[in-house]
PDB file of C-alpha atoms in Angstrom:
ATOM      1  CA  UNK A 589       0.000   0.000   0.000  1.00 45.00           C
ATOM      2  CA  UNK A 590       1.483   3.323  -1.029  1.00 44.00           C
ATOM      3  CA  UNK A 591       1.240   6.301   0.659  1.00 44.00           C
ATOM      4  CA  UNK A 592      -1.752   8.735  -0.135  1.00 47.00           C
ATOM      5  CA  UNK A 593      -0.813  12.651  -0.234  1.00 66.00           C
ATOM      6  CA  UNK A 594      -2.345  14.159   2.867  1.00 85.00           C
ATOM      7  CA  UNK A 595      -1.677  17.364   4.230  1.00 93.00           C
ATOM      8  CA  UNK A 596       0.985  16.961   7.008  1.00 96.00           C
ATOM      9  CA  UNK A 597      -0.571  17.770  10.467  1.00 95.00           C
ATOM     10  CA  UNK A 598       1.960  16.605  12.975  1.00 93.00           C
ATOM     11  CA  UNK A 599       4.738  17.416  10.992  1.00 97.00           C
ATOM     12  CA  UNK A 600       3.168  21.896  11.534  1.00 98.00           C
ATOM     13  CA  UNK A 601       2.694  20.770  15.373  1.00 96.00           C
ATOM     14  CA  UNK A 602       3.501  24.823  16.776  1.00 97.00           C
ATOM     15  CA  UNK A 603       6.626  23.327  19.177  1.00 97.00           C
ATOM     16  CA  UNK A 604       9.091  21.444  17.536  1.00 97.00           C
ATOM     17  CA  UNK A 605       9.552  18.227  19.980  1.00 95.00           C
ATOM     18  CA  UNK A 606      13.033  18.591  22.042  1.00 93.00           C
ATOM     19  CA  UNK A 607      13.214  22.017  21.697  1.00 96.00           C
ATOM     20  CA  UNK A 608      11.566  25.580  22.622  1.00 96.00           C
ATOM     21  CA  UNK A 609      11.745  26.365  18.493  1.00 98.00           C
ATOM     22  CA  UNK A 610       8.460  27.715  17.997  1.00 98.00           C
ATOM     23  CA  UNK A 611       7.164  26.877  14.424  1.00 98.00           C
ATOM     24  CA  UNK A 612       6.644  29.357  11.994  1.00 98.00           C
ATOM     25  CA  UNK A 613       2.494  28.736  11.791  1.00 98.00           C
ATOM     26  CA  UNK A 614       1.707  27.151   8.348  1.00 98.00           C
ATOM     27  CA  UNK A 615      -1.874  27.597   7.045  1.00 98.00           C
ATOM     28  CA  UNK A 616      -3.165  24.529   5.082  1.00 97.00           C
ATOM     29  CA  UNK A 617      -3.626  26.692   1.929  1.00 97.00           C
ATOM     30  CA  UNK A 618      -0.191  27.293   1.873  1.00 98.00           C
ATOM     31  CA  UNK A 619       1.483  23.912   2.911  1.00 98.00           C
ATOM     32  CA  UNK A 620       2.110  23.316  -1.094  1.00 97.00           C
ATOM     33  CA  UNK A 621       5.346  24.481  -2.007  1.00 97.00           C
ATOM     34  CA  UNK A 622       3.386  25.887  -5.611  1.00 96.00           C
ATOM     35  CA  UNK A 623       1.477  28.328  -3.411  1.00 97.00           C
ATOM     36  CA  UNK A 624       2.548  31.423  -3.467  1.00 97.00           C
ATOM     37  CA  UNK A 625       3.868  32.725   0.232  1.00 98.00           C
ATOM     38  CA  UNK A 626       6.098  35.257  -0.215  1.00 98.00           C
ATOM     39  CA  UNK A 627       6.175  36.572   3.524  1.00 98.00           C
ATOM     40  CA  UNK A 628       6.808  33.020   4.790  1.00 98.00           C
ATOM     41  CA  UNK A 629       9.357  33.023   6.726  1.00 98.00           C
ATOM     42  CA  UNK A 630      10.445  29.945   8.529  1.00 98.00           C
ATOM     43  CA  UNK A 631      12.197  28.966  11.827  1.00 98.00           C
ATOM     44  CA  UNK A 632      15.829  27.455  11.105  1.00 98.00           C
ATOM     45  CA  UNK A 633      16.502  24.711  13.524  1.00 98.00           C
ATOM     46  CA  UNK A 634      19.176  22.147  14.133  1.00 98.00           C
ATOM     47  CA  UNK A 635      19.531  20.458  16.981  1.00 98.00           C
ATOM     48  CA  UNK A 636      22.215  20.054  19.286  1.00 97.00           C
ATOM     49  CA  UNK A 637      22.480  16.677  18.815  1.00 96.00           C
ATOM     50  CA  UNK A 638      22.936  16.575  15.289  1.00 97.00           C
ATOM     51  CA  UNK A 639      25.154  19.303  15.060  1.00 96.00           C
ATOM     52  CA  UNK A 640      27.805  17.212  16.815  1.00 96.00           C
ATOM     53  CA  UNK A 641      27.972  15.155  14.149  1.00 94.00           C
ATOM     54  CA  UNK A 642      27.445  11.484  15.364  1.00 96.00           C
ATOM     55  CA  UNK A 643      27.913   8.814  12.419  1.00 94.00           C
ATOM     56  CA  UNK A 644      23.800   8.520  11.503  1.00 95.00           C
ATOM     57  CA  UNK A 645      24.200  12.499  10.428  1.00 97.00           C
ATOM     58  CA  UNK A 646      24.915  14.405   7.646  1.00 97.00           C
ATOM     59  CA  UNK A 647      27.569  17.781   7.039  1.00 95.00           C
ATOM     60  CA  UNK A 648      25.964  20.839   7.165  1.00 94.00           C
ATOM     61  CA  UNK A 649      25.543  21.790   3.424  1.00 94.00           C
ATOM     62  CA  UNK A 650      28.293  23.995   1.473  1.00 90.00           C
ATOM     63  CA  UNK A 651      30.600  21.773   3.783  1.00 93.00           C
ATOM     64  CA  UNK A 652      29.774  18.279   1.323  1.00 92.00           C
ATOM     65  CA  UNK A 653      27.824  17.845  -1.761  1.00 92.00           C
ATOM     66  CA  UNK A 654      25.322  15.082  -1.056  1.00 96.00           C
ATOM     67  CA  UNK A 655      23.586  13.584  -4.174  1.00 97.00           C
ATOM     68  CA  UNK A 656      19.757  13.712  -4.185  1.00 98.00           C
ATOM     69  CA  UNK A 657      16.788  11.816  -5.466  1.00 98.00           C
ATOM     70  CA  UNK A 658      19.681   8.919  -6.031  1.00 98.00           C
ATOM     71  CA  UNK A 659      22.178   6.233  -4.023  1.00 96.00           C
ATOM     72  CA  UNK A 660      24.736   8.462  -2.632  1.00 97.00           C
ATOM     73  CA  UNK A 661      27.140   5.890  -1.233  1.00 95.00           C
ATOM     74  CA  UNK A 662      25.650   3.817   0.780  1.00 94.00           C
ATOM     75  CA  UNK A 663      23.037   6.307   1.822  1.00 95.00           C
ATOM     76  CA  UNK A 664      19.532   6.111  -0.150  1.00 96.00           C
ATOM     77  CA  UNK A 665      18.570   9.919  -0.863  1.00 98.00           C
ATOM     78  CA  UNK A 666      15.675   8.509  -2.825  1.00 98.00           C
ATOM     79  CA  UNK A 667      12.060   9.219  -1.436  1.00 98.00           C
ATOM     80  CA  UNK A 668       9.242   6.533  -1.802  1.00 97.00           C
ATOM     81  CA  UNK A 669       6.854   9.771  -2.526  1.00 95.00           C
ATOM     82  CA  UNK A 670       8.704  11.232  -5.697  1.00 95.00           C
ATOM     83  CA  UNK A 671      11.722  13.141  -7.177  1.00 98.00           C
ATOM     84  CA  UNK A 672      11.613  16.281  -5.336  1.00 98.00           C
ATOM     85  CA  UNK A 673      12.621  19.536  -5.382  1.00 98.00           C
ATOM     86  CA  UNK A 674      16.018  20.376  -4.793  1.00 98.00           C
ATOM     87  CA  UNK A 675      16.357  24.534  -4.029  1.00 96.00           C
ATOM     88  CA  UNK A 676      19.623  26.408  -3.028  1.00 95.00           C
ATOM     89  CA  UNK A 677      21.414  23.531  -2.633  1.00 96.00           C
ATOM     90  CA  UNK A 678      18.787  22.022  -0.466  1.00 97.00           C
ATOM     91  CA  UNK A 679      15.962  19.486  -0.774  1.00 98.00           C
ATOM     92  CA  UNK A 680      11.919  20.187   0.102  1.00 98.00           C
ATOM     93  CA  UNK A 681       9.921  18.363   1.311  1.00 98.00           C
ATOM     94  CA  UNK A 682       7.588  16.737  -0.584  1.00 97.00           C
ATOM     95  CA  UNK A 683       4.490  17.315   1.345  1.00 97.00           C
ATOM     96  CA  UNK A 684       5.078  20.817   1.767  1.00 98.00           C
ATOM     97  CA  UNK A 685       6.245  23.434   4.001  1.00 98.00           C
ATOM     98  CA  UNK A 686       6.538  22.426   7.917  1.00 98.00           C
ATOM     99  CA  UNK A 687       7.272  26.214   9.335  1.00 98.00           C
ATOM    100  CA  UNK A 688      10.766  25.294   9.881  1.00 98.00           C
ATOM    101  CA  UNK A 689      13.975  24.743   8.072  1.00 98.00           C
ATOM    102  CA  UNK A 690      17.138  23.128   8.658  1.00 98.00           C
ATOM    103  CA  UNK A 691      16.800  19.633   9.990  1.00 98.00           C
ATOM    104  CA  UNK A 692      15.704  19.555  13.385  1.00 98.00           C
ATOM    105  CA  UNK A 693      16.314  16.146  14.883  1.00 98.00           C
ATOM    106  CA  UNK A 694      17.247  14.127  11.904  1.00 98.00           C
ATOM    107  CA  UNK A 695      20.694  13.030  10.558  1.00 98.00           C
ATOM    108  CA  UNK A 696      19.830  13.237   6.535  1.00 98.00           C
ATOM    109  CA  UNK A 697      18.922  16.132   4.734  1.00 98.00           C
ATOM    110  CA  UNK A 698      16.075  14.823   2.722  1.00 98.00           C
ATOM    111  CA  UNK A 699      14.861  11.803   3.646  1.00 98.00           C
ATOM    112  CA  UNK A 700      15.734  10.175   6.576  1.00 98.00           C
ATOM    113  CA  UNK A 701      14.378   6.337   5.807  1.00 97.00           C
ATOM    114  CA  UNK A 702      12.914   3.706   9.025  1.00 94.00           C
ATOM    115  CA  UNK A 703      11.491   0.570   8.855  1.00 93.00           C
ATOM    116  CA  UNK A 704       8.221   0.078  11.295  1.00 91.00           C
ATOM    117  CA  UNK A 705       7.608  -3.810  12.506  1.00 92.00           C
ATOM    118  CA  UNK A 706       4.056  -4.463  13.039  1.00 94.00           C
ATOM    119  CA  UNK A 707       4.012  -7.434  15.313  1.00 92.00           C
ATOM    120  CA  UNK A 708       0.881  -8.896  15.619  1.00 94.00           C
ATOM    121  CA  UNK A 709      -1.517 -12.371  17.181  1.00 93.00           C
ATOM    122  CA  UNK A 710      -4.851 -12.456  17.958  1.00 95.00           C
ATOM    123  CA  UNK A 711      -6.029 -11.833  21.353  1.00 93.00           C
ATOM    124  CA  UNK A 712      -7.822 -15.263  22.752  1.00 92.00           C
ATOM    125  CA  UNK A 713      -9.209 -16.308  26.344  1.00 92.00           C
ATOM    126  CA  UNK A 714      -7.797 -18.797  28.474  1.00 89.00           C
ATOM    127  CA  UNK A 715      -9.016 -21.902  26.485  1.00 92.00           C
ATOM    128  CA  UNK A 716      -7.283 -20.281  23.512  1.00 90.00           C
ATOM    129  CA  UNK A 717     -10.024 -19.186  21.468  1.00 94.00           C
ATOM    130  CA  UNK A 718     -10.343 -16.252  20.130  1.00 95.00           C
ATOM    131  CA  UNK A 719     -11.803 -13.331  21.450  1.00 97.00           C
ATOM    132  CA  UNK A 720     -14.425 -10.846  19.875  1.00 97.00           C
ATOM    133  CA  UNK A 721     -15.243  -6.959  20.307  1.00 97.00           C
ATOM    134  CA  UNK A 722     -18.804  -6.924  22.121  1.00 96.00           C
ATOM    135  CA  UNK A 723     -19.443  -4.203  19.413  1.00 96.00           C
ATOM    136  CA  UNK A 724     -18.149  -5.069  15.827  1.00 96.00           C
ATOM    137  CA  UNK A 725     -18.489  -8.977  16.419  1.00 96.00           C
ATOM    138  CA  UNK A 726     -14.740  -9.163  14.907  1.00 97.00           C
ATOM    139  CA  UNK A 727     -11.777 -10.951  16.046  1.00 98.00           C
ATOM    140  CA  UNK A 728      -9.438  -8.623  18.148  1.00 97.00           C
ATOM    141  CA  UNK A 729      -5.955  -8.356  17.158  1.00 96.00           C
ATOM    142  CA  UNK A 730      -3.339  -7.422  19.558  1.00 94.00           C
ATOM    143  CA  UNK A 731       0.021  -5.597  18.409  1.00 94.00           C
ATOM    144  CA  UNK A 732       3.524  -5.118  20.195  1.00 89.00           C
ATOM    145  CA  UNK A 733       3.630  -1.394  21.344  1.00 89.00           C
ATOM    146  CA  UNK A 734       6.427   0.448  22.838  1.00 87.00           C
ATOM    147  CA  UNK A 735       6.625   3.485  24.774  1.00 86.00           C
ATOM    148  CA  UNK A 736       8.853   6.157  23.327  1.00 84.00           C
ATOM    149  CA  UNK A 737      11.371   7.227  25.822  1.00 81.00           C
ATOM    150  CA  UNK A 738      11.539  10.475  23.976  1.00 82.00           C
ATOM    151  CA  UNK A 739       8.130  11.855  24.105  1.00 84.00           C
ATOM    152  CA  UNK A 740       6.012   9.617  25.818  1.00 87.00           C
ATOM    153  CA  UNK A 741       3.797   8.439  23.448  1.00 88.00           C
ATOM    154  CA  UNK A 742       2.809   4.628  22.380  1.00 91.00           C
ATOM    155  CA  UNK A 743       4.716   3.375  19.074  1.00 91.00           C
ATOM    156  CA  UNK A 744       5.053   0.422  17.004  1.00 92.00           C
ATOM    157  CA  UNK A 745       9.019  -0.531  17.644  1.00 87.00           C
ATOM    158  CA  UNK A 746      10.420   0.904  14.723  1.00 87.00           C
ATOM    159  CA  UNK A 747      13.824   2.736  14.040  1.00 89.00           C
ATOM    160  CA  UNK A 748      16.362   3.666  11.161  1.00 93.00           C
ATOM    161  CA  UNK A 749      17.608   1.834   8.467  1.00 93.00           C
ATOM    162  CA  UNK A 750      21.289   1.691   8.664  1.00 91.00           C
ATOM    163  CA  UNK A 751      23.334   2.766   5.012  1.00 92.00           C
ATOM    164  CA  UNK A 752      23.602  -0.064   3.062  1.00 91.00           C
ATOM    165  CA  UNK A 753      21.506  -2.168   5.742  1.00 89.00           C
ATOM    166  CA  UNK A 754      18.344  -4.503   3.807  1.00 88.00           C
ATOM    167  CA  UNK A 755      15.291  -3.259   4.883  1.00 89.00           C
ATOM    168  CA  UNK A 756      14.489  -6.994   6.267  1.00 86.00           C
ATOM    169  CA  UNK A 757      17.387  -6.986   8.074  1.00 88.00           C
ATOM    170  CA  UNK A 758      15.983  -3.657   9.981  1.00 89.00           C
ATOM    171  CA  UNK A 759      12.509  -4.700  10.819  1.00 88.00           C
ATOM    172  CA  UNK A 760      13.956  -7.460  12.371  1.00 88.00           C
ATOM    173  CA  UNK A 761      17.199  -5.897  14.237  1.00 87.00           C
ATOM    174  CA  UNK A 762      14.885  -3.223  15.130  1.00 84.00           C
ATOM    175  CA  UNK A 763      12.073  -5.638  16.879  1.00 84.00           C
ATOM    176  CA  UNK A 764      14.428  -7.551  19.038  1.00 82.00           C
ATOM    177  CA  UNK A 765      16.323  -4.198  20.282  1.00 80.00           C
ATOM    178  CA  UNK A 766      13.249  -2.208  21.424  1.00 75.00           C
ATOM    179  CA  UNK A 767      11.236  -4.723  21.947  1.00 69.00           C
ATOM    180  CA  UNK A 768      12.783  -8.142  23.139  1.00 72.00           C
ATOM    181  CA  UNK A 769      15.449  -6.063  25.064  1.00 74.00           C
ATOM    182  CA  UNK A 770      17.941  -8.195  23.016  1.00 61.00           C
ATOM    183  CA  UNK A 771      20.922  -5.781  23.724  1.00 63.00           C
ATOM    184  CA  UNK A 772      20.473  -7.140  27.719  1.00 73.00           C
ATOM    185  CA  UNK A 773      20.087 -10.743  27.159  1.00 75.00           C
ATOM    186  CA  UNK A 774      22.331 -13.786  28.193  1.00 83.00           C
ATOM    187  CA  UNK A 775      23.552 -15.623  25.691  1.00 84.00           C
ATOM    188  CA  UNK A 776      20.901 -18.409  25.880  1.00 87.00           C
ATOM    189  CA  UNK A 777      18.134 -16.433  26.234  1.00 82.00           C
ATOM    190  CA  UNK A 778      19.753 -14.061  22.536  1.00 79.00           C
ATOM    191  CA  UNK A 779      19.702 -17.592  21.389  1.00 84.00           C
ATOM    192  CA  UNK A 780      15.744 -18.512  21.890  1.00 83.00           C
ATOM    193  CA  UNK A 781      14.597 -15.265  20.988  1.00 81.00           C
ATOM    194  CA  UNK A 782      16.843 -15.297  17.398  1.00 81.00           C
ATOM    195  CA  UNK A 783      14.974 -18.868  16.758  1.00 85.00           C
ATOM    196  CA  UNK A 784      11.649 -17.640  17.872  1.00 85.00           C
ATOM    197  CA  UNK A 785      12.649 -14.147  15.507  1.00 84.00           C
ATOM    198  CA  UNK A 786      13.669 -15.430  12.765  1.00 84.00           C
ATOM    199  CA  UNK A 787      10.802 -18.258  12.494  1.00 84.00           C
ATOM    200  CA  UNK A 788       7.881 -15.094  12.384  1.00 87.00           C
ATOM    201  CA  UNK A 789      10.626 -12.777  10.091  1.00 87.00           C
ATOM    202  CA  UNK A 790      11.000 -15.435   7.544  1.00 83.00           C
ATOM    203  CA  UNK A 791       8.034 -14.987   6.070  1.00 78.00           C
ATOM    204  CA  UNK A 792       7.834 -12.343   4.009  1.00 76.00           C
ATOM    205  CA  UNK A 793       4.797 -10.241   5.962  1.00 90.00           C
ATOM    206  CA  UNK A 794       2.463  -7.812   4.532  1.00 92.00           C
ATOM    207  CA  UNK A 795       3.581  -4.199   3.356  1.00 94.00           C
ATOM    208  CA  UNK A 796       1.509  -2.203   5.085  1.00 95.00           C
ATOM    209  CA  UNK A 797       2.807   1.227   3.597  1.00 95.00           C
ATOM    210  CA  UNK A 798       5.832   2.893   2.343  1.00 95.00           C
ATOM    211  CA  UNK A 799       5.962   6.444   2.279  1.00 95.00           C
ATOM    212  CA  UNK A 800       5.819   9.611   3.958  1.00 96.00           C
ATOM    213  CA  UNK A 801       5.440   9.305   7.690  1.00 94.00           C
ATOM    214  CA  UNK A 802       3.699  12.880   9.072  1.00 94.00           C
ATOM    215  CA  UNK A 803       6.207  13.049  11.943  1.00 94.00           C
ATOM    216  CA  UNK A 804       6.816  16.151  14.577  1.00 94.00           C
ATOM    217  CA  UNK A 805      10.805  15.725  13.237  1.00 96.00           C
ATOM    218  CA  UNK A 806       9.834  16.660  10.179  1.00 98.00           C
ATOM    219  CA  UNK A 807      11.267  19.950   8.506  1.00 98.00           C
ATOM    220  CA  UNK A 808      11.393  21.748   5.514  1.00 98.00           C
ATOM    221  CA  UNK A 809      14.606  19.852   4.270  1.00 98.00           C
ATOM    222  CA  UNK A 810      14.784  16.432   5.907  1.00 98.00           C
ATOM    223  CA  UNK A 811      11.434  14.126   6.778  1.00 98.00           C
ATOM    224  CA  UNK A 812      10.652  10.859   7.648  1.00 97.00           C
ATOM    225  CA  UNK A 813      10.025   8.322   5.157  1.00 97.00           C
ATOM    226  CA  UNK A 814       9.250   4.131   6.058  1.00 95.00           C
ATOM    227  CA  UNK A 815       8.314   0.962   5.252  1.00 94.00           C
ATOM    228  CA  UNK A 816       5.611  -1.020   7.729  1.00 94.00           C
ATOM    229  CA  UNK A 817       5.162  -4.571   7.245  1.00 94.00           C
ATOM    230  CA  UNK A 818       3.065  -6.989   9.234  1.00 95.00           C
ATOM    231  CA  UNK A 819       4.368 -10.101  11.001  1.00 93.00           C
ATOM    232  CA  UNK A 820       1.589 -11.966  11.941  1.00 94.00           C
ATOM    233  CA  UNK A 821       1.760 -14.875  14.721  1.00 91.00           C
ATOM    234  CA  UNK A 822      -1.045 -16.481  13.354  1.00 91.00           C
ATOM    235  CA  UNK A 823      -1.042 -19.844  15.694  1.00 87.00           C
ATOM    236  CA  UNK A 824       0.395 -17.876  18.410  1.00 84.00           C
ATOM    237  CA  UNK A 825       3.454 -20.199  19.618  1.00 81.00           C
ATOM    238  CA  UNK A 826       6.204 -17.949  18.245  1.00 82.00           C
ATOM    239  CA  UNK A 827       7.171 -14.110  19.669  1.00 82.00           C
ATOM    240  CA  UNK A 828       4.071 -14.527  21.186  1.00 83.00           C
ATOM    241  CA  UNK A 829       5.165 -16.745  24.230  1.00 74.00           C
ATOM    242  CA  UNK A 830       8.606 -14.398  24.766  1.00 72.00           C
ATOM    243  CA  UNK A 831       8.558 -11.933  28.199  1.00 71.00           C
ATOM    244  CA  UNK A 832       8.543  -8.814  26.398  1.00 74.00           C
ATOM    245  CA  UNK A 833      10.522  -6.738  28.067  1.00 69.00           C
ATOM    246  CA  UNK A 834      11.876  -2.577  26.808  1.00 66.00           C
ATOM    247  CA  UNK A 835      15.263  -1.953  25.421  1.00 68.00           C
ATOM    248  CA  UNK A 836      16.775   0.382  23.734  1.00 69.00           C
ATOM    249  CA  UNK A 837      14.794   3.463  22.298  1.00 69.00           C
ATOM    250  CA  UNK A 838      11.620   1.971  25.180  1.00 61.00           C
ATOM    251  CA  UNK A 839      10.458   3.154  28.410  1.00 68.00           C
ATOM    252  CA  UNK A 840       7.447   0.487  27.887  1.00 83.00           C
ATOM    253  CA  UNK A 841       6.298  -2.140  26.214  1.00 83.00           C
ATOM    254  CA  UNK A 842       3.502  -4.407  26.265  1.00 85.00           C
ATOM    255  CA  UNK A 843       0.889  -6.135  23.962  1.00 87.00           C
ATOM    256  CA  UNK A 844      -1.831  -4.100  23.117  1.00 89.00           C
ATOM    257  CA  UNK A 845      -5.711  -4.269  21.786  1.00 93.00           C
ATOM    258  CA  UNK A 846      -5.654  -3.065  18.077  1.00 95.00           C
ATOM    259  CA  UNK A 847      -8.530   0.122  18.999  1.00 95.00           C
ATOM    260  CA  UNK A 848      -9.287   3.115  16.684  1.00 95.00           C
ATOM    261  CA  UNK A 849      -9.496   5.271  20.268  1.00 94.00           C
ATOM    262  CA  UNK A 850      -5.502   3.569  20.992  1.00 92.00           C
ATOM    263  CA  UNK A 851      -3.392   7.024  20.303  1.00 91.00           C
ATOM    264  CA  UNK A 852      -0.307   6.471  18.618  1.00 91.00           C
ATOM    265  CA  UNK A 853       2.978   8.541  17.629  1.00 87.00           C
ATOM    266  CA  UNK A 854       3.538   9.681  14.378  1.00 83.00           C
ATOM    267  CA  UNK A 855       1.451   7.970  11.472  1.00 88.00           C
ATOM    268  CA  UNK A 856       0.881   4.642  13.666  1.00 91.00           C
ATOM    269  CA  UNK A 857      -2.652   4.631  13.562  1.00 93.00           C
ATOM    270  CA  UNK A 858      -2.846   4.984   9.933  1.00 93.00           C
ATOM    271  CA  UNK A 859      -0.903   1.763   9.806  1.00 95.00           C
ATOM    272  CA  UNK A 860      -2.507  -0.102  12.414  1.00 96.00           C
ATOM    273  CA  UNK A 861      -6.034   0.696  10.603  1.00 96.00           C
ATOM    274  CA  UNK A 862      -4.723  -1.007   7.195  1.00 96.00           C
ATOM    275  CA  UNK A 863      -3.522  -4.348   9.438  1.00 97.00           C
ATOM    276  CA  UNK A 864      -7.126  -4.578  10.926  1.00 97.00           C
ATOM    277  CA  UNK A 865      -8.376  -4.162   7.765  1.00 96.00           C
ATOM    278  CA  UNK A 866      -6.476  -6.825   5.931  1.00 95.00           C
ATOM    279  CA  UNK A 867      -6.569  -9.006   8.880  1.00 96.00           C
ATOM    280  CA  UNK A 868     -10.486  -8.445   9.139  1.00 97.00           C
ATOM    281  CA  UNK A 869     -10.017  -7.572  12.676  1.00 97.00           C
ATOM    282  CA  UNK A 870     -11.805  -5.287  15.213  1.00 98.00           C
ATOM    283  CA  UNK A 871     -10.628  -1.447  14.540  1.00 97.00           C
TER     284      UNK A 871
END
């Protein structure tokens, strides 16, 4: 499932997260970059962080000449959405303006790509049968959520993809860090959760979406682009019988009822919807 282009909400939120930036306010008549705004006049913001230039970031611009809408390198500077615009040196964002420039919290200038796990088994009663919603009569689905140390908010475990790293190789590095606290783990225990990992990541899921993601990081020049698949544990005997426990990027994490009124971080929701959906599962 592709993306669909939506305005950006979350990624005009007025504070930018981590920071006292204030965004420059951004009217949705005048998120397209072909509207004519001549008095806009945008926050520039880099953070801290980024500016000390840890290995996941790029140079500040003028300093190197990145290669756009292409395979720099190793790094992918290619956006699931389209070719886009590349002005003064810099790239916009293809969804619009955000009311700041710069890039905020994120290492690439254009897009910075993740890779979102959606970890999923259907929620059953003590005899093991599935359970329904009292209201829509359909099956409920439960999902692996974390807790975002960062802001607080519920997430599917998800993170960056590495340069040069397969996106397979992501969704399932990135489930056992934040959410099977693999980093902590003795030996034999790494062991039993690889098996019980790689036995649900073999298969090759469903694609959920791949696109755009409307996150608070977002900026003028560098946004958040990802791939969600589904891994479902259809008979329930695989990730489903592991401790979960948070690593990592989590504060929390726990299985959770797949709800429309569950809030979620970024475009979560979105992607949670289309797994009900396909799954033909309570939303």
């Amino acid at each position: 499932m592709m993306s669909s282009p939506v305005l950006h909400v979350k990624a005009r939120c007025s504070q930018y997260p981590g920071s006292n930036v204030r965004r420059c306010p951004v009217p949705d008549d005048k998120v397209d970059w072909s509207q004519s705004w001549p008095e806009y006049a945008p926050v520039n913001h880099t953070s801290p962080v980024v500016e000390k230039k840890p290995v996941w970031a790029d140079p500040d611009i003028g300093s190197f000449s990145p290669k756009f809408n292409t395979l720099d390198g190793n790094v992918d500077r290619t956006s699931f959405e389209r070719v886009y615009e590349v002005r003064d040196g810099k790239p916009l964002n293809p969804r619009g303006r955000t009311g700041v420039t710069g890039r905020g919290l994120l290492g690439r200038w254009g897009p910075n790509h993740a890779a979102d796990p959606i970890v999923t088994r259907w929620k059953v009663d003590a005899q093991g049968v599935k359970m329904h919603h009292s209201v829509s009569k359909q099956p409920i689905l439960q999902f692996v959520s974390i807790m975002r140390k960062d802001c607080g908010e519920w997430a599917i475990p998800g993170g960056m993809v590495d340069p040069g790293e397969q996106v397979s190789l992501t969704l399932q590095r990135e489930f056992s860090e934040e959410a099977l606290n693999s980093l902590s783990a003795s030996p034999s225990e790494k062991e039993e959760i690889l098996k019980r990992i790689i036995k649900l990541f073999k298969s090759s899921g469903f694609q959920v979406y791949k696109g755009y993601v409307d996150d608070p990081r977002n900026t003028d020049n560098a946004w958040m682009e990802t791939v969600a698949v589904n891994f479902h544990d259809e008979s329930g005997n695989s990730v489903s019988e592991l401790p979960l426990q948070a690593g990592d990027d989590a504060g929390q994490v726990q299985w959770v009822d797949v709800d429309s009124s569950f809030p979620l971080y970024a475009s979560h929701s979105y992607f949670l919807e289309l797994v009900a959906r396909e799954r033909k599962a309570h939303w």
